[in-house]
Amino acid sequence: MVVISTEQYVEIQNFIRDYEGLSIDCSVDLVKQFPAYPKETLGSILSKEVLQRVKSSHSRIVAKSAALINEYQTAAKETANHDILLKMAAKLRVPSMVLCRIILGKMHPTHTRQEIAEMLRMPDMVPDSLLAVNVSYCLYSENMDGPITDAIRRCIGEEYEDRTKKLARAAGMVFYDEGDLRRTGYDKTPDLKLAIPFAFHGRVINWIESKASFGDVDSHRRYIKDQLASYGNRFGPGIVIYWFGYIASIADCAENGNEVIVTDRFPEQHDIELLTFNLPKSLVDQSQGHSDR
């Protein structure tokens, strides 16, 4: 079980906030500094910290974009190094792809956001060859932002959703997934809506939401506001699984109400009490007759 106390979480936060260097190096050093925690847990915490840093500094970086472009162009005249932008990003303490996105947008003001995104995905589309190489170097050195990182996160999210479904089937649960619910007209849908609820630690569970991330206070409250509260209001109590662990305080936070139960794993078989029906023998025989056809 990966449940981190507030004190331990603050210690990890402070290490990240005091770290000088690239996020990809920080992720390696985090594992060395906190060997008791899985690298996925530490990586998720790092990702949330970096995202918060970007939110707080993005407008400031955009405001000085002209100076940053001048800094890059001056360095490019003096050297043909491939890591000019990478070093600038490290100094600014933001993901290198964030810096690339800002600089390309300002250097190519007539290009659409989609065209800039294509340059980031395929740097050989950047007209200036040295700039293209610098963007490429950032693309393959970045683990917090950019098309490669986005694809990895999407795959991880889908992997854990699939794992949740497989575990639910293995436990004998009957459920509807997001696709089923959207086809019936629902807009906000949990990953699994139980067709037949089950009991878990004395609570009736109607839905399960899978989060391939670490559950911190801010993100958990945001999920409750944007998603989980509506599931609870519509379907009744359910479970949110933070597969990479969570900070202990969110399990009992007031925002959960009686509708949201926090865990870091799929319920164990011995903790699940499935609802069973004693069907008349005639209906059982009829059902078996249909299945034999």
mmCIF file of C-alpha atoms in Angstrom:
data_model
loop_
_atom_site.group_PDB
_atom_site.id
_atom_site.type_symbol
_atom_site.label_atom_id
_atom_site.label_comp_id
_atom_site.label_asym_id
_atom_site.label_seq_id
_atom_site.Cartn_x
_atom_site.Cartn_y
_atom_site.Cartn_z
ATOM 1 C CA MET A 1 0.000 0.000 0.000
ATOM 2 C CA VAL A 2 1.378 3.407 -1.016
ATOM 3 C CA VAL A 3 -0.169 5.900 1.395
ATOM 4 C CA ILE A 4 2.142 8.827 2.154
ATOM 5 C CA SER A 5 1.863 11.026 5.219
ATOM 6 C CA THR A 6 1.732 14.798 4.859
ATOM 7 C CA GLU A 7 5.213 15.098 6.385
ATOM 8 C CA GLN A 8 6.697 12.608 3.932
ATOM 9 C CA TYR A 9 4.933 14.269 1.015
ATOM 10 C CA VAL A 10 6.282 17.701 1.973
ATOM 11 C CA GLU A 11 9.794 16.221 2.148
ATOM 12 C CA ILE A 12 9.450 14.918 -1.423
ATOM 13 C CA GLN A 13 8.005 18.258 -2.571
ATOM 14 C CA ASN A 14 10.902 20.187 -1.052
ATOM 15 C CA PHE A 15 13.445 17.927 -2.761
ATOM 16 C CA ILE A 16 11.771 18.604 -6.130
ATOM 17 C CA ARG A 17 11.425 22.344 -5.529
ATOM 18 C CA ASP A 18 15.062 22.706 -4.480
ATOM 19 C CA TYR A 19 16.404 20.564 -7.323
ATOM 20 C CA GLU A 20 18.636 22.344 -9.828
ATOM 21 C CA GLY A 21 18.589 20.665 -13.219
ATOM 22 C CA LEU A 22 16.391 18.863 -15.701
ATOM 23 C CA SER A 23 13.271 16.971 -14.646
ATOM 24 C CA ILE A 24 14.565 13.803 -16.301
ATOM 25 C CA ASP A 25 17.575 13.909 -13.952
ATOM 26 C CA CYS A 26 15.392 14.804 -10.985
ATOM 27 C CA SER A 27 13.270 11.699 -11.578
ATOM 28 C CA VAL A 28 16.392 9.520 -11.335
ATOM 29 C CA ASP A 29 17.634 11.238 -8.180
ATOM 30 C CA LEU A 30 14.195 11.036 -6.556
ATOM 31 C CA VAL A 31 14.342 7.234 -6.717
ATOM 32 C CA LYS A 32 17.781 7.288 -5.100
ATOM 33 C CA GLN A 33 16.691 9.737 -2.397
ATOM 34 C CA PHE A 34 13.396 7.997 -1.558
ATOM 35 C CA PRO A 35 13.944 4.282 -2.254
ATOM 36 C CA ALA A 36 10.953 3.275 -0.110
ATOM 37 C CA TYR A 37 8.507 4.520 -2.753
ATOM 38 C CA PRO A 38 7.837 3.142 -6.246
ATOM 39 C CA LYS A 39 9.324 5.164 -9.090
ATOM 40 C CA GLU A 40 5.813 5.549 -10.581
ATOM 41 C CA THR A 41 4.659 7.256 -7.379
ATOM 42 C CA LEU A 42 7.632 9.604 -7.289
ATOM 43 C CA GLY A 43 7.314 10.311 -11.013
ATOM 44 C CA SER A 44 3.648 11.246 -10.627
ATOM 45 C CA ILE A 45 4.429 13.603 -7.740
ATOM 46 C CA LEU A 46 7.221 15.174 -9.802
ATOM 47 C CA SER A 47 4.858 15.624 -12.751
ATOM 48 C CA LYS A 48 2.294 17.436 -10.603
ATOM 49 C CA GLU A 49 4.946 19.712 -9.108
ATOM 50 C CA VAL A 50 6.357 20.587 -12.535
ATOM 51 C CA LEU A 51 2.870 21.262 -13.897
ATOM 52 C CA GLN A 52 2.173 23.644 -11.021
ATOM 53 C CA ARG A 53 5.494 25.392 -11.630
ATOM 54 C CA VAL A 54 4.653 25.831 -15.316
ATOM 55 C CA LYS A 55 1.235 27.289 -14.476
ATOM 56 C CA SER A 56 2.768 29.850 -12.140
ATOM 57 C CA SER A 57 5.640 30.879 -14.443
ATOM 58 C CA HIS A 58 4.226 30.508 -17.976
ATOM 59 C CA SER A 59 2.951 34.077 -18.367
ATOM 60 C CA ARG A 60 6.257 35.453 -17.069
ATOM 61 C CA ILE A 61 8.214 33.380 -19.601
ATOM 62 C CA VAL A 62 5.912 34.429 -22.450
ATOM 63 C CA ALA A 63 6.394 38.077 -21.440
ATOM 64 C CA LYS A 64 10.168 37.748 -21.834
ATOM 65 C CA SER A 65 10.010 35.633 -25.015
ATOM 66 C CA ALA A 66 11.715 38.325 -27.114
ATOM 67 C CA ALA A 67 14.705 38.309 -24.755
ATOM 68 C CA LEU A 68 14.765 34.495 -24.782
ATOM 69 C CA ILE A 69 14.770 34.403 -28.584
ATOM 70 C CA ASN A 70 17.639 36.896 -28.600
ATOM 71 C CA GLU A 71 19.502 34.761 -26.052
ATOM 72 C CA TYR A 72 19.069 31.686 -28.231
ATOM 73 C CA GLN A 73 20.105 33.457 -31.439
ATOM 74 C CA THR A 74 23.200 34.918 -29.773
ATOM 75 C CA ALA A 75 24.242 31.485 -28.523
ATOM 76 C CA ALA A 76 23.486 29.915 -31.933
ATOM 77 C CA LYS A 77 25.910 32.354 -33.607
ATOM 78 C CA GLU A 78 28.677 31.344 -31.209
ATOM 79 C CA THR A 79 28.165 27.583 -31.198
ATOM 80 C CA ALA A 80 26.400 24.838 -33.110
ATOM 81 C CA ASN A 81 25.581 22.915 -29.925
ATOM 82 C CA HIS A 82 22.362 20.927 -29.858
ATOM 83 C CA ASP A 83 21.505 21.654 -26.219
ATOM 84 C CA ILE A 84 21.128 25.454 -26.241
ATOM 85 C CA LEU A 85 17.366 25.351 -25.604
ATOM 86 C CA LEU A 86 17.725 22.479 -23.144
ATOM 87 C CA LYS A 87 20.143 24.495 -20.994
ATOM 88 C CA MET A 88 17.928 27.582 -21.207
ATOM 89 C CA ALA A 89 14.942 25.525 -20.026
ATOM 90 C CA ALA A 90 16.952 24.119 -17.131
ATOM 91 C CA LYS A 91 17.866 27.657 -16.085
ATOM 92 C CA LEU A 92 14.206 28.704 -16.269
ATOM 93 C CA ARG A 93 13.215 25.510 -14.402
ATOM 94 C CA VAL A 94 10.494 24.575 -16.879
ATOM 95 C CA PRO A 95 10.130 21.600 -19.250
ATOM 96 C CA SER A 96 12.190 22.158 -22.382
ATOM 97 C CA MET A 97 9.201 21.508 -24.660
ATOM 98 C CA VAL A 98 7.336 24.369 -22.980
ATOM 99 C CA LEU A 99 10.176 26.698 -23.932
ATOM 100 C CA CYS A 100 10.283 25.278 -27.477
ATOM 101 C CA ARG A 101 6.542 25.830 -27.867
ATOM 102 C CA ILE A 102 6.808 29.464 -26.760
ATOM 103 C CA ILE A 103 9.829 30.264 -28.935
ATOM 104 C CA LEU A 104 8.446 28.574 -32.062
ATOM 105 C CA GLY A 105 5.121 30.352 -31.572
ATOM 106 C CA LYS A 106 6.798 33.748 -31.329
ATOM 107 C CA MET A 107 9.253 33.111 -34.192
ATOM 108 C CA HIS A 108 6.435 31.907 -36.472
ATOM 109 C CA PRO A 109 3.478 34.161 -35.550
ATOM 110 C CA THR A 110 1.500 33.329 -38.707
ATOM 111 C CA HIS A 111 1.462 29.606 -37.923
ATOM 112 C CA THR A 112 -1.549 28.076 -36.192
ATOM 113 C CA ARG A 113 -1.314 26.297 -32.869
ATOM 114 C CA GLN A 114 -1.733 22.997 -34.718
ATOM 115 C CA GLU A 115 1.159 23.823 -37.050
ATOM 116 C CA ILE A 116 3.397 24.628 -34.073
ATOM 117 C CA ALA A 117 2.337 21.321 -32.479
ATOM 118 C CA GLU A 118 3.374 19.534 -35.696
ATOM 119 C CA MET A 119 6.806 21.195 -35.520
ATOM 120 C CA LEU A 120 7.204 19.937 -31.966
ATOM 121 C CA ARG A 121 6.171 16.441 -33.009
ATOM 122 C CA MET A 122 8.345 16.466 -36.138
ATOM 123 C CA PRO A 123 11.228 18.941 -35.604
ATOM 124 C CA ASP A 124 12.497 18.465 -39.175
ATOM 125 C CA MET A 125 9.586 20.742 -40.181
ATOM 126 C CA VAL A 126 11.297 23.676 -38.434
ATOM 127 C CA PRO A 127 12.830 25.813 -41.232
ATOM 128 C CA ASP A 128 16.058 26.688 -39.365
ATOM 129 C CA SER A 129 18.254 23.566 -39.213
ATOM 130 C CA LEU A 130 20.046 24.365 -35.935
ATOM 131 C CA LEU A 131 16.798 25.308 -34.252
ATOM 132 C CA ALA A 132 15.278 22.078 -35.572
ATOM 133 C CA VAL A 133 18.111 20.066 -34.028
ATOM 134 C CA ASN A 134 17.707 21.912 -30.725
ATOM 135 C CA VAL A 135 13.962 21.200 -30.668
ATOM 136 C CA SER A 136 14.658 17.557 -31.509
ATOM 137 C CA TYR A 137 17.190 17.343 -28.676
ATOM 138 C CA CYS A 138 14.574 18.703 -26.277
ATOM 139 C CA LEU A 139 11.919 16.331 -27.608
ATOM 140 C CA TYR A 140 13.983 13.239 -26.793
ATOM 141 C CA SER A 141 15.356 14.590 -23.499
ATOM 142 C CA GLU A 142 12.007 15.560 -21.970
ATOM 143 C CA ASN A 143 9.829 13.453 -19.655
ATOM 144 C CA MET A 144 7.353 16.080 -18.418
ATOM 145 C CA ASP A 145 5.857 17.664 -21.546
ATOM 146 C CA GLY A 146 5.538 17.172 -25.277
ATOM 147 C CA PRO A 147 4.046 14.669 -27.741
ATOM 148 C CA ILE A 148 6.088 11.673 -26.562
ATOM 149 C CA THR A 149 5.225 12.286 -22.917
ATOM 150 C CA ASP A 150 1.548 12.830 -23.795
ATOM 151 C CA ALA A 151 1.449 9.525 -25.688
ATOM 152 C CA ILE A 152 3.081 7.662 -22.796
ATOM 153 C CA ARG A 153 0.633 9.100 -20.269
ATOM 154 C CA ARG A 154 -2.316 8.243 -22.485
ATOM 155 C CA CYS A 155 -1.104 4.659 -22.853
ATOM 156 C CA ILE A 156 -0.552 4.320 -19.101
ATOM 157 C CA GLY A 157 -4.053 5.635 -18.394
ATOM 158 C CA GLU A 158 -5.559 3.156 -20.858
ATOM 159 C CA GLU A 159 -3.450 0.328 -19.417
ATOM 160 C CA TYR A 160 -4.801 0.902 -15.910
ATOM 161 C CA GLU A 161 -8.380 1.293 -17.140
ATOM 162 C CA ASP A 162 -7.996 -2.059 -18.888
ATOM 163 C CA ARG A 163 -6.496 -3.570 -15.737
ATOM 164 C CA THR A 164 -9.485 -2.337 -13.738
ATOM 165 C CA LYS A 165 -11.907 -4.011 -16.152
ATOM 166 C CA LYS A 166 -10.001 -7.301 -16.089
ATOM 167 C CA LEU A 167 -9.917 -7.341 -12.278
ATOM 168 C CA ALA A 168 -13.638 -6.532 -12.146
ATOM 169 C CA ARG A 169 -14.462 -9.405 -14.509
ATOM 170 C CA ALA A 170 -12.221 -11.768 -12.550
ATOM 171 C CA ALA A 171 -14.071 -10.776 -9.362
ATOM 172 C CA GLY A 172 -17.384 -11.701 -10.973
ATOM 173 C CA MET A 173 -18.685 -8.152 -11.354
ATOM 174 C CA VAL A 174 -21.151 -7.061 -14.021
ATOM 175 C CA PHE A 175 -20.577 -3.497 -15.220
ATOM 176 C CA TYR A 176 -20.964 -0.885 -17.939
ATOM 177 C CA ASP A 177 -17.857 0.958 -19.150
ATOM 178 C CA GLU A 178 -17.573 4.553 -20.379
ATOM 179 C CA GLY A 179 -18.476 3.610 -23.935
ATOM 180 C CA ASP A 180 -21.630 1.822 -22.817
ATOM 181 C CA LEU A 181 -22.739 4.785 -20.703
ATOM 182 C CA ARG A 182 -22.037 7.401 -23.371
ATOM 183 C CA ARG A 183 -24.097 5.425 -25.890
ATOM 184 C CA THR A 184 -27.033 5.672 -23.489
ATOM 185 C CA GLY A 185 -26.696 9.469 -23.252
ATOM 186 C CA TYR A 186 -24.533 10.090 -20.165
ATOM 187 C CA ASP A 187 -21.944 12.875 -20.482
ATOM 188 C CA LYS A 188 -19.792 12.512 -17.346
ATOM 189 C CA THR A 189 -19.160 8.830 -16.752
ATOM 190 C CA PRO A 190 -16.993 6.750 -14.388
ATOM 191 C CA ASP A 191 -14.699 4.105 -15.840
ATOM 192 C CA LEU A 192 -17.002 1.370 -14.517
ATOM 193 C CA LYS A 193 -20.660 1.618 -13.494
ATOM 194 C CA LEU A 194 -21.711 -1.542 -11.677
ATOM 195 C CA ALA A 195 -24.862 -3.115 -13.099
ATOM 196 C CA ILE A 196 -25.129 -4.939 -9.780
ATOM 197 C CA PRO A 197 -23.532 -3.078 -6.817
ATOM 198 C CA PHE A 198 -21.220 -4.851 -4.372
ATOM 199 C CA ALA A 199 -20.358 -4.289 -0.729
ATOM 200 C CA PHE A 200 -16.854 -3.149 0.256
ATOM 201 C CA HIS A 201 -15.980 -2.685 3.934
ATOM 202 C CA GLY A 202 -19.652 -2.301 4.735
ATOM 203 C CA ARG A 203 -20.302 0.272 1.974
ATOM 204 C CA VAL A 204 -22.383 -0.298 -1.150
ATOM 205 C CA ILE A 205 -20.257 0.448 -4.242
ATOM 206 C CA ASN A 206 -21.944 1.561 -7.467
ATOM 207 C CA TRP A 207 -19.010 2.752 -9.593
ATOM 208 C CA ILE A 208 -15.216 2.592 -9.889
ATOM 209 C CA GLU A 209 -12.924 5.327 -11.247
ATOM 210 C CA SER A 210 -9.309 4.523 -12.214
ATOM 211 C CA LYS A 211 -6.587 7.181 -11.876
ATOM 212 C CA ALA A 212 -3.119 6.233 -13.116
ATOM 213 C CA SER A 213 -1.537 8.907 -10.914
ATOM 214 C CA PHE A 214 -0.732 9.894 -7.342
ATOM 215 C CA GLY A 215 -3.600 11.412 -5.377
ATOM 216 C CA ASP A 216 -2.583 14.718 -3.807
ATOM 217 C CA VAL A 217 -4.944 17.128 -2.071
ATOM 218 C CA ASP A 218 -5.338 19.650 -4.907
ATOM 219 C CA SER A 219 -5.901 17.117 -7.696
ATOM 220 C CA HIS A 220 -8.286 15.039 -5.554
ATOM 221 C CA ARG A 221 -10.421 18.082 -4.753
ATOM 222 C CA ARG A 222 -10.430 19.021 -8.430
ATOM 223 C CA TYR A 223 -11.503 15.501 -9.423
ATOM 224 C CA ILE A 224 -14.318 15.637 -6.858
ATOM 225 C CA LYS A 225 -15.542 18.964 -8.220
ATOM 226 C CA ASP A 226 -15.243 18.022 -11.900
ATOM 227 C CA GLN A 227 -16.123 14.316 -11.848
ATOM 228 C CA LEU A 228 -16.530 12.309 -8.666
ATOM 229 C CA ALA A 229 -19.241 14.407 -6.995
ATOM 230 C CA SER A 230 -21.477 14.042 -10.049
ATOM 231 C CA TYR A 231 -20.946 10.259 -10.047
ATOM 232 C CA GLY A 232 -21.919 10.136 -6.388
ATOM 233 C CA ASN A 233 -24.996 12.305 -6.894
ATOM 234 C CA ARG A 234 -26.147 10.282 -9.885
ATOM 235 C CA PHE A 235 -25.215 6.715 -8.955
ATOM 236 C CA GLY A 236 -24.483 6.682 -5.215
ATOM 237 C CA PRO A 237 -21.196 5.794 -3.425
ATOM 238 C CA GLY A 238 -18.182 4.568 -5.404
ATOM 239 C CA ILE A 239 -14.433 3.996 -5.358
ATOM 240 C CA VAL A 240 -11.612 6.068 -6.864
ATOM 241 C CA ILE A 241 -8.383 4.091 -7.281
ATOM 242 C CA TYR A 242 -5.131 6.078 -7.267
ATOM 243 C CA TRP A 243 -2.875 3.354 -8.636
ATOM 244 C CA PHE A 244 0.336 5.211 -7.735
ATOM 245 C CA GLY A 245 -0.750 5.924 -4.159
ATOM 246 C CA TYR A 246 -2.145 8.946 -2.370
ATOM 247 C CA ILE A 247 -1.505 11.349 0.479
ATOM 248 C CA ALA A 248 -3.185 10.029 3.618
ATOM 249 C CA SER A 249 -5.309 13.120 4.294
ATOM 250 C CA ILE A 250 -7.492 12.740 1.172
ATOM 251 C CA ALA A 251 -9.004 9.468 2.388
ATOM 252 C CA ASP A 252 -10.936 11.333 5.096
ATOM 253 C CA CYS A 253 -11.338 14.794 3.574
ATOM 254 C CA ALA A 254 -14.745 16.436 3.994
ATOM 255 C CA GLU A 255 -15.241 16.769 0.234
ATOM 256 C CA ASN A 256 -15.561 12.977 -0.087
ATOM 257 C CA GLY A 257 -18.881 13.065 1.744
ATOM 258 C CA ASN A 258 -20.495 9.636 1.818
ATOM 259 C CA GLU A 259 -20.039 9.071 -1.907
ATOM 260 C CA VAL A 260 -16.268 8.808 -2.538
ATOM 261 C CA ILE A 261 -14.019 6.068 -1.135
ATOM 262 C CA VAL A 262 -10.277 6.386 -1.793
ATOM 263 C CA THR A 263 -7.959 3.418 -2.310
ATOM 264 C CA ASP A 264 -4.706 2.621 -4.113
ATOM 265 C CA ARG A 265 -5.672 -0.799 -5.450
ATOM 266 C CA PHE A 266 -8.578 -2.827 -6.717
ATOM 267 C CA PRO A 267 -10.544 -4.331 -3.809
ATOM 268 C CA GLU A 268 -9.247 -7.723 -2.696
ATOM 269 C CA GLN A 269 -11.578 -10.644 -3.287
ATOM 270 C CA HIS A 270 -12.033 -11.228 0.439
ATOM 271 C CA ASP A 271 -13.186 -7.597 0.863
ATOM 272 C CA ILE A 272 -15.846 -7.885 -1.846
ATOM 273 C CA GLU A 273 -19.352 -9.075 -1.117
ATOM 274 C CA LEU A 274 -21.266 -9.650 -4.331
ATOM 275 C CA LEU A 275 -25.029 -9.463 -4.472
ATOM 276 C CA THR A 276 -26.473 -12.869 -5.433
ATOM 277 C CA PHE A 277 -29.925 -13.908 -6.559
ATOM 278 C CA ASN A 278 -31.755 -17.144 -5.858
ATOM 279 C CA LEU A 279 -33.536 -17.626 -9.180
ATOM 280 C CA PRO A 280 -36.360 -20.127 -9.614
ATOM 281 C CA LYS A 281 -35.161 -23.421 -11.091
ATOM 282 C CA SER A 282 -37.322 -22.903 -14.185
ATOM 283 C CA LEU A 283 -35.504 -19.639 -14.995
ATOM 284 C CA VAL A 284 -32.113 -21.261 -14.419
ATOM 285 C CA ASP A 285 -33.028 -24.133 -16.769
ATOM 286 C CA GLN A 286 -34.299 -21.629 -19.350
ATOM 287 C CA SER A 287 -31.059 -19.604 -19.128
ATOM 288 C CA GLN A 288 -28.935 -22.728 -19.536
ATOM 289 C CA GLY A 289 -31.042 -23.736 -22.519
ATOM 290 C CA HIS A 290 -30.279 -20.384 -24.230
ATOM 291 C CA SER A 291 -26.550 -20.696 -23.534
ATOM 292 C CA ASP A 292 -26.421 -24.190 -25.096
ATOM 293 C CA ARG A 293 -27.833 -23.015 -28.409
#
